[in-house]
C-alpha positions as semicolon CSV with decimal commas, in nm:
position;residue;x (nm);y (nm);z (nm)
1;X;-4,099;0,034;4,920
2;X;-4,263;-0,292;5,028
3;X;-4,571;-0,405;4,844
4;X;-4,859;-0,530;5,050
5;X;-4,937;-0,894;4,990
6;X;-5,266;-0,908;4,819
7;X;-5,417;-1,122;4,552
8;X;-5,719;-1,323;4,460
9;X;-5,885;-1,549;4,715
10;X;-5,747;-1,900;4,744
11;X;-6,085;-2,036;4,633
12;X;-6,026;-1,886;4,286
13;X;-5,709;-2,096;4,258
14;X;-5,897;-2,404;4,375
15;X;-6,170;-2,352;4,115
16;X;-5,905;-2,295;3,847
17;X;-5,723;-2,611;3,945
18;X;-6,048;-2,809;3,945
19;X;-6,131;-2,681;3,596
20;X;-5,787;-2,773;3,471
21;X;-5,818;-3,121;3,621
22;X;-6,159;-3,164;3,454
23;X;-6,012;-3,048;3,122
24;X;-5,735;-3,307;3,158
25;X;-5,994;-3,581;3,211
26;X;-6,189;-3,464;2,906
27;X;-5,870;-3,469;2,698
28;X;-5,798;-3,823;2,816
29;X;-6,142;-3,924;2,691
30;X;-6,072;-3,736;2,370
31;X;-5,753;-3,940;2,319
32;X;-5,956;-4,263;2,348
33;X;-6,208;-4,127;2,096
34;X;-5,927;-4,028;1,858
35;X;-5,781;-4,378;1,881
36;X;-6,109;-4,505;1,736
37;X;-6,035;-4,352;1,391
38;X;-5,779;-4,599;1,249
39;X;-5,994;-4,905;1,325
40;X;-6,300;-4,742;1,166
41;X;-6,102;-4,636;0,860
42;X;-5,962;-4,989;0,815
43;X;-6,284;-5,177;0,894
44;X;-6,450;-5,410;0,648
45;X;-6,780;-5,280;0,511
46;X;-7,068;-5,516;0,454
47;X;-7,439;-5,580;0,478
48;X;-7,604;-5,773;0,759
49;X;-7,913;-5,970;0,657
50;X;-8,199;-6,094;0,878
51;X;-8,039;-6,436;0,922
52;X;-7,732;-6,288;1,092
53;X;-7,493;-6,332;0,799
54;X;-7,267;-6,046;0,690
55;X;-7,185;-6,019;0,318
56;X;-6,879;-5,802;0,259
57;X;-6,835;-5,549;-0,020
58;X;-6,491;-5,697;-0,097
59;X;-6,468;-6,049;-0,236
60;X;-6,430;-6,217;0,104
61;X;-6,618;-6,508;0,263
62;X;-6,921;-6,415;0,465
63;X;-6,929;-6,383;0,842
64;X;-7,203;-6,516;1,069
65;X;-7,307;-6,344;1,392
66;X;-7,362;-6,556;1,703
67;X;-7,719;-6,701;1,721
68;X;-7,806;-6,497;2,031
69;X;-7,719;-6,167;1,855
70;X;-8,035;-5,980;1,759
71;X;-7,875;-5,693;1,563
72;X;-8,094;-5,521;1,304
73;X;-8,029;-5,581;0,934
74;X;-7,847;-5,313;0,737
75;X;-7,506;-5,171;0,659
76;X;-7,228;-5,261;0,907
77;X;-6,855;-5,220;0,959
78;X;-6,658;-5,510;1,103
79;X;-6,379;-5,364;1,315
80;X;-6,119;-5,630;1,368
81;X;-5,910;-5,657;1,678
82;X;-5,762;-5,979;1,551
83;X;-5,801;-6,177;1,228
84;X;-6,128;-6,359;1,191
85;X;-6,110;-6,737;1,221
86;X;-6,243;-6,958;0,942
87;X;-6,548;-7,158;1,048
88;X;-6,640;-7,514;0,967
89;X;-7,002;-7,440;0,874
90;X;-7,067;-7,353;0,508
91;X;-6,736;-7,172;0,465
92;X;-6,858;-6,875;0,672
93;X;-6,621;-6,688;0,896
94;X;-6,705;-6,677;1,264
95;X;-6,648;-6,370;1,473
96;X;-6,316;-6,381;1,654
97;X;-6,207;-6,067;1,828
98;X;-6,418;-5,833;1,614
99;X;-6,677;-5,568;1,673
100;X;-6,973;-5,511;1,445
101;X;-7,068;-5,141;1,418
102;X;-7,395;-5,053;1,249
103;X;-7,393;-4,773;0,990
104;X;-7,204;-4,637;0,694
105;X;-6,833;-4,556;0,728
106;X;-6,875;-4,188;0,632
107;X;-7,152;-4,134;0,888
108;X;-6,959;-4,310;1,163
109;X;-6,641;-4,113;1,087
110;X;-6,841;-3,784;1,085
111;X;-6,994;-3,873;1,421
112;X;-6,649;-3,952;1,563
113;X;-6,513;-3,617;1,438
114;X;-6,813;-3,434;1,588
115;X;-6,744;-3,606;1,921
116;X;-6,382;-3,482;1,907
117;X;-6,502;-3,128;1,844
118;X;-6,748;-3,150;2,135
119;X;-6,480;-3,278;2,369
120;X;-6,235;-3,007;2,262
121;X;-6,501;-2,739;2,324
122;X;-6,581;-2,878;2,670
123;X;-6,210;-2,895;2,770
124;X;-6,139;-2,547;2,645
125;X;-6,451;-2,402;2,816
126;X;-6,363;-2,573;3,142
127;X;-6,008;-2,446;3,143
128;X;-6,092;-2,090;3,036
129;X;-6,404;-2,030;3,242
130;X;-6,264;-2,162;3,565
131;X;-5,934;-1,977;3,527
132;X;-6,110;-1,664;3,396
133;X;-6,121;-1,472;3,728
134;X;-5,748;-1,519;3,773
135;X;-5,660;-1,328;3,458
136;X;-5,798;-0,987;3,567
137;X;-5,656;-1,044;3,914
138;X;-5,310;-1,112;3,770
139;X;-5,342;-0,811;3,538
140;X;-5,444;-0,586;3,830
141;X;-5,155;-0,718;4,040
142;X;-4,914;-0,654;3,748
143;X;-5,042;-0,296;3,698
144;X;-5,009;-0,224;4,070
145;X;-4,655;-0,361;4,069
146;X;-4,555;-0,150;3,767
147;X;-4,709;0,162;3,914
148;X;-4,508;0,119;4,237
149;X;-4,181;0,068;4,048
150;X;-4,221;0,371;3,824
């Protein structure tokens, strides 16, 4: 006996493929967000004062922000991409290839984890919801195939 060729519309496959592609892009963004953890965990913690000078919690020389930087005073993390260079002015350390992130380490790490959870949820929802109509169609096709065989 020959089974008639039937199945879900091609548009269902296109929507499923688009959802999978979107989920892949979201996971790529998630990978970049995950790569942010080690630098945050190894960053130097300090306090930025109104004059633009960072005083570290560890016994290290201070660091001065550029004069045009108008960052607010408070707790900061200095994420280093390269070692800071010693300066010639009052034994401060100038910013080399570093990034100053405002906030406490625990809060920033919690925000980064929450972002990973949000990105996981979006990727999972995109993959499941766009491929959802294909599951009952495949199940129906399987049941019809089994009923013809037996």
